[in-house]
CSV table of C-alpha atoms and ligand atoms in Angstrom, one decimal:
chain,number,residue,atom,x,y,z
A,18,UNK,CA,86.8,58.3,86.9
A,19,UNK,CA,83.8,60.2,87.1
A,20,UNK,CA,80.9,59.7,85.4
A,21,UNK,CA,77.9,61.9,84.0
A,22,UNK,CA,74.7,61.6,83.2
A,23,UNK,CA,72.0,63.9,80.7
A,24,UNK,CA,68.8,64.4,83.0
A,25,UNK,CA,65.9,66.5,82.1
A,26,UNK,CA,65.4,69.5,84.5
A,27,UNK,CA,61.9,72.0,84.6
A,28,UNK,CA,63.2,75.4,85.8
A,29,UNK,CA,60.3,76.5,88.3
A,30,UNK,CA,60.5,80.0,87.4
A,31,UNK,CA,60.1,80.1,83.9
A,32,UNK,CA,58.8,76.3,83.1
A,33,UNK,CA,61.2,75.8,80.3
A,34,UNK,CA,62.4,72.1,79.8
A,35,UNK,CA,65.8,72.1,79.5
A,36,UNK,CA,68.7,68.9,79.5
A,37,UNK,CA,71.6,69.2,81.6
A,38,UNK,CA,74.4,67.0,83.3
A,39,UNK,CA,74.4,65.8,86.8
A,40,UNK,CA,77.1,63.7,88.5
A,41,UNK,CA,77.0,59.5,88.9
A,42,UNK,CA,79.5,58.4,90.3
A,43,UNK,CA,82.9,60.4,91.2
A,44,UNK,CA,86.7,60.2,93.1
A,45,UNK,CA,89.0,61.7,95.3
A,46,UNK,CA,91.7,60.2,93.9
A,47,UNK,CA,93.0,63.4,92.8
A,48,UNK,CA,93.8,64.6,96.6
A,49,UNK,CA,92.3,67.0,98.6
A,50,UNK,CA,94.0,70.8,99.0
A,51,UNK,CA,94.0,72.7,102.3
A,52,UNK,CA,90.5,74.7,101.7
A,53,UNK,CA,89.1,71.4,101.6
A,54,UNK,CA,88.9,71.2,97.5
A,55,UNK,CA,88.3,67.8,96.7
A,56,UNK,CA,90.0,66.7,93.5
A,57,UNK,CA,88.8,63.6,91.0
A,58,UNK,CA,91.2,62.1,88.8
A,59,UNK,CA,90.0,62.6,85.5
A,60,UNK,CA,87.0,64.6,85.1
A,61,UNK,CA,85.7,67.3,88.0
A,62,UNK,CA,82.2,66.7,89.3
A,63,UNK,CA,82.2,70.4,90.8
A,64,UNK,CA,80.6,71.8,87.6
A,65,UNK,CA,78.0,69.2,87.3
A,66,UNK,CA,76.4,69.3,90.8
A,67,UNK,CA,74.9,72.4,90.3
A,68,UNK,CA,72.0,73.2,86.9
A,69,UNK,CA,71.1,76.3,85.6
A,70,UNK,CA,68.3,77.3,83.4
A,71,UNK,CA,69.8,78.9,80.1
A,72,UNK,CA,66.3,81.0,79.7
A,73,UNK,CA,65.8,82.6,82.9
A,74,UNK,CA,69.4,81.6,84.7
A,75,UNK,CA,67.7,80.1,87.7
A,76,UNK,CA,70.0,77.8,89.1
A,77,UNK,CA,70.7,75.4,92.0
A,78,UNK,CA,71.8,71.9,93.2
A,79,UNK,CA,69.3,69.1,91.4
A,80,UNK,CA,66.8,69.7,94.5
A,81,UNK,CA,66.1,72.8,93.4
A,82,UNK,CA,64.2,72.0,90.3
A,83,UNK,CA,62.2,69.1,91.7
A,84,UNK,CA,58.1,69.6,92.0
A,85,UNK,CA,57.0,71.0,95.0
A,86,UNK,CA,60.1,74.0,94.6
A,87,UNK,CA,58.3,76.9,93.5
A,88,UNK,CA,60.3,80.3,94.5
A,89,UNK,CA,58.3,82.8,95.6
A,90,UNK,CA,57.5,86.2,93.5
A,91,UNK,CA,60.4,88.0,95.2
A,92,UNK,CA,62.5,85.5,94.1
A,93,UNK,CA,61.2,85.2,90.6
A,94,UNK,CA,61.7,88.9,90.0
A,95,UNK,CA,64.9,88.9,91.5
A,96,UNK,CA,65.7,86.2,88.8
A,97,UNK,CA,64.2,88.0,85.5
A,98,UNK,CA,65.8,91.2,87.1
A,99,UNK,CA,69.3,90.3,87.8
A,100,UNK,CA,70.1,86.7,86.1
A,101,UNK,CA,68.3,86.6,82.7
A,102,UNK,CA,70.2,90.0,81.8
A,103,UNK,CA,73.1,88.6,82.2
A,104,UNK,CA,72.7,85.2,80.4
A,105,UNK,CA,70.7,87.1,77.7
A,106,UNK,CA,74.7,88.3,77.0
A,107,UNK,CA,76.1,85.4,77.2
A,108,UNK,CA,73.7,84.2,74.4
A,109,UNK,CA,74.6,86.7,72.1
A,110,UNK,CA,78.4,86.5,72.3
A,111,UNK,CA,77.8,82.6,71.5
A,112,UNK,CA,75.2,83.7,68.3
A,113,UNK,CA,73.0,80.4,69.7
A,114,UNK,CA,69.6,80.2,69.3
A,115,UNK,CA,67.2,81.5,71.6
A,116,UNK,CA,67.2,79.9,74.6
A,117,UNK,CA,70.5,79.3,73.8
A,118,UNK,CA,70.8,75.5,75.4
A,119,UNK,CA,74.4,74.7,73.5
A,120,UNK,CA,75.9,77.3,75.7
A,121,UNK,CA,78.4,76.3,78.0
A,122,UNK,CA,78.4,78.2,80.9
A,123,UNK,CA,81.1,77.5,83.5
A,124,UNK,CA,80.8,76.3,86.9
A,125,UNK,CA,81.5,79.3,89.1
A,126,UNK,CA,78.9,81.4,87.3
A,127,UNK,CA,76.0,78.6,87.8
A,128,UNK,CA,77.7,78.5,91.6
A,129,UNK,CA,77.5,82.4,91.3
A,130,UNK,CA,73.9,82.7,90.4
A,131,UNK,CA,72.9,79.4,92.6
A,132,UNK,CA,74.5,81.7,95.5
A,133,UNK,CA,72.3,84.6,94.7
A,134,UNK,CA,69.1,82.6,94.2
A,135,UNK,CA,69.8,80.7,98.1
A,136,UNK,CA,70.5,84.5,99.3
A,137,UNK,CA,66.7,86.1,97.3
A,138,UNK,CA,65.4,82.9,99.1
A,139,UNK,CA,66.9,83.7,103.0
A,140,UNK,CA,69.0,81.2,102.9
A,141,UNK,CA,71.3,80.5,106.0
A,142,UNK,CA,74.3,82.2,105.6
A,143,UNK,CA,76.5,78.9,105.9
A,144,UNK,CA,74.8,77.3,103.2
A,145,UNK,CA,75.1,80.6,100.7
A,146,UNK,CA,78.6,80.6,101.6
A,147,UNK,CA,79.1,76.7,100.5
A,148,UNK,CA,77.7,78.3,97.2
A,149,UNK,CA,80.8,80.7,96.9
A,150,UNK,CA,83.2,78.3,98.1
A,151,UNK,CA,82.7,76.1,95.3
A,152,UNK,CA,82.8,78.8,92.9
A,153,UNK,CA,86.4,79.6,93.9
A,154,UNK,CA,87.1,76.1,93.4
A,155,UNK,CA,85.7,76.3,90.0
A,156,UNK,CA,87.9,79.1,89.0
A,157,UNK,CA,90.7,77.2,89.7
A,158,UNK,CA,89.9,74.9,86.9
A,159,UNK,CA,88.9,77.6,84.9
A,160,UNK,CA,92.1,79.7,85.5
A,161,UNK,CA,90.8,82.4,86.7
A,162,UNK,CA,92.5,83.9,89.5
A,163,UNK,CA,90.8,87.2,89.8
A,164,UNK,CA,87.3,86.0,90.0
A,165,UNK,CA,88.8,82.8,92.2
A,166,UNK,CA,90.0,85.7,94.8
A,167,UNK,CA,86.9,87.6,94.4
A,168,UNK,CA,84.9,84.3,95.0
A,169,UNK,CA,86.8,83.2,98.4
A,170,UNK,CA,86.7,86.8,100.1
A,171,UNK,CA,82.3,86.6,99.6
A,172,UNK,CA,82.7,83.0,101.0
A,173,UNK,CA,85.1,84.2,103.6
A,174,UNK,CA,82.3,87.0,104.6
A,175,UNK,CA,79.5,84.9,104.6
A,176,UNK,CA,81.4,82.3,107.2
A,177,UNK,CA,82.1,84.8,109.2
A,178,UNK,CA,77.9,86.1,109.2
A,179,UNK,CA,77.4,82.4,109.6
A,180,UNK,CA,79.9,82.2,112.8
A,181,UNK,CA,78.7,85.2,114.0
A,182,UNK,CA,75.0,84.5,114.3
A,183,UNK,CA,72.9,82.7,116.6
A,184,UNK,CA,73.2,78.9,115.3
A,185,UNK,CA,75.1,79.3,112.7
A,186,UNK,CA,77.0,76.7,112.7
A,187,UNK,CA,77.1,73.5,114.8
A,188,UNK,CA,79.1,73.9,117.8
A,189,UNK,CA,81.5,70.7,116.9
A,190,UNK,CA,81.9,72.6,113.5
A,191,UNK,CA,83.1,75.9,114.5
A,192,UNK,CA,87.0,75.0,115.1
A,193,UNK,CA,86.7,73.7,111.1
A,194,UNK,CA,84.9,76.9,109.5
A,195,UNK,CA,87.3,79.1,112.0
A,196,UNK,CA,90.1,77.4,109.9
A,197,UNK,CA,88.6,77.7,106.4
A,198,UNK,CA,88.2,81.3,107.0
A,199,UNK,CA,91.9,81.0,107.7
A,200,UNK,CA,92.9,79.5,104.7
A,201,UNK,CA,90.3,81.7,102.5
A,202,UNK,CA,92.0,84.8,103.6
A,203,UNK,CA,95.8,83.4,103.2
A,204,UNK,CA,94.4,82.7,99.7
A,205,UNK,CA,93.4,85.7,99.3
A,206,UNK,CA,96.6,86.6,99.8
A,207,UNK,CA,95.9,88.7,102.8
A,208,UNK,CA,98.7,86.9,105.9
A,209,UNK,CA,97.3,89.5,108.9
A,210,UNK,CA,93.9,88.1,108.9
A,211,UNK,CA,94.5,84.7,108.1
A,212,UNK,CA,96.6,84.7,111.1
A,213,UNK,CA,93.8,86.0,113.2
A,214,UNK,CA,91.6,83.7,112.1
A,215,UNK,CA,94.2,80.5,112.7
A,216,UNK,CA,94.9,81.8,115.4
A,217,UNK,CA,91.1,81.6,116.8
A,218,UNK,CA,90.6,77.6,115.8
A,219,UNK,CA,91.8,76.7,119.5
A,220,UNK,CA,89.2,79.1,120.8
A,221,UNK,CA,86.2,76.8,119.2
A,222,UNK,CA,88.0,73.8,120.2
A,223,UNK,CA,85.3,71.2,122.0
A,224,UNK,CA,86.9,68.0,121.4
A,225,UNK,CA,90.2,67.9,121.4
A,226,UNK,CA,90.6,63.6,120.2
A,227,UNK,CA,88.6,64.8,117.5
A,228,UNK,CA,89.5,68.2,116.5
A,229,UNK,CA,93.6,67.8,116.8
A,230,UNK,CA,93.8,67.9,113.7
A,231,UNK,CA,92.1,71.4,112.9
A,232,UNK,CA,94.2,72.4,115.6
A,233,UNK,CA,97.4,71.0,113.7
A,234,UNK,CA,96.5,72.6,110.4
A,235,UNK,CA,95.8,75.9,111.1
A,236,UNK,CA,99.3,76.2,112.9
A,237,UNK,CA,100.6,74.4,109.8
A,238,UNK,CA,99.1,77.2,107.5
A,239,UNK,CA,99.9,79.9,109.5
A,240,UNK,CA,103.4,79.1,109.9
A,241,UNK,CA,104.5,77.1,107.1
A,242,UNK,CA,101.6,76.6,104.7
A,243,UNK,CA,100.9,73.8,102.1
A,244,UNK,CA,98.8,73.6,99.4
A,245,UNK,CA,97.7,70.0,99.9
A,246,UNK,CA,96.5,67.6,102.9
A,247,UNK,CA,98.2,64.3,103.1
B,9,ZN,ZN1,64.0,79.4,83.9
């Protein structure tokens, strides 16, 4: 199963002490589907890996608030600018006090706002796009298909910047991200370009004992697709 913990986070932008969950221990007993989403049995760490300030709506992976992290102005105004607006509303819905800590806020908008905080901070495209991946996944949980589609196709575009660009991904890893583009766009729900894109992993392949596999699954997904691996 997995298993929380409370932990006591300072957001750097706005100093405000705030409590929130991170992640102990956690399984993959619940499988893994064909974009790579990992699944526990019992509770879903995705949610929990990533903290958000409920003042100022910061928000990043646990690193992010250690000392030492201090965003820059740019990055701070982005925040006040574009993220406290929008948590401000959330508060209000809720009636909570002010900072409203006992609001819930679900995973794929911390993911969301983490994504936009790593971009304000020139983040490498790659690792902004990890950002939107997992908050598609979230919005699988949360049932949201709309936002889940809207989720994958900025993750699909911000592999593709990260394929596209000098280094941006690790030569042994470009067969696997050519494939997850793949699979973001048949989620999507658009078959023309996930087929180019499947059809590409062969292109990127550089070791073929290792790599068979990507090789396997794209032709799998393109041709007769599943929703899980194994
Ligand atoms: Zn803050």
């Amino acid at each position: 199963m997995t298993t929380l913990q409370s932990i006591e986070l300072q957001c750097p932008v706005c100093d405000t002490r705030f409590a929130s969950q991170s992640v102990v221990a956690t399984n993959a007993f619940g499988g893994k589907r064909t974009d790579f989403h990992e699944r526990a049995a019992g509770t879903q760490p995705l949610p929990y890996l990533v903290h958000m300030c409920r003042r100022c709506g910061y928000s990043g992976p646990e690193r992010d608030f250690t000392e030492g992290c201090e965003p820059s102005p740019v990055v701070k105004e982005h925040v006040w600018n574009e993220l406290a607006p929008t948590l401000a509303a959330v508060g209000e819905q809720s009636a909570g006090p002010n900072p409203p800590t006992d609001v819930v806020v679900p995973g794929s908008a911390k993911y969301e706002a983490a994504a936009k905080v790593a971009e304000w901070q020139l983040m490498e495209p790659r690792y902004i796009a990890d950002f939107y991946l997992r908050a598609a996944w979230c919005c699988v949980d949360e049932g949201d298909v709309e936002a889940e589609r809207f989720f994958r196709r900025k993750a699909a575009w911000m592999f593709e910047r990260a394929l596209a660009s000098f280094d941006g991904v690790a030569r042994e890893e470009r067969c696997v991200v050519t494939y997850l583009i793949g699979e973001l766009w048949r989620r999507i729900g658009d078959g023309p370009t996930a087929t180019r894109w499947f059809d590409r992993v062969p292109e990127e392949l550089i070791d073929r004992a290792a790599q068979q596999w990507v090789i396997d699954a794209a032709r799998q997904q393109r041709d007769t697709p599943r929703e899980w691996f194994g």
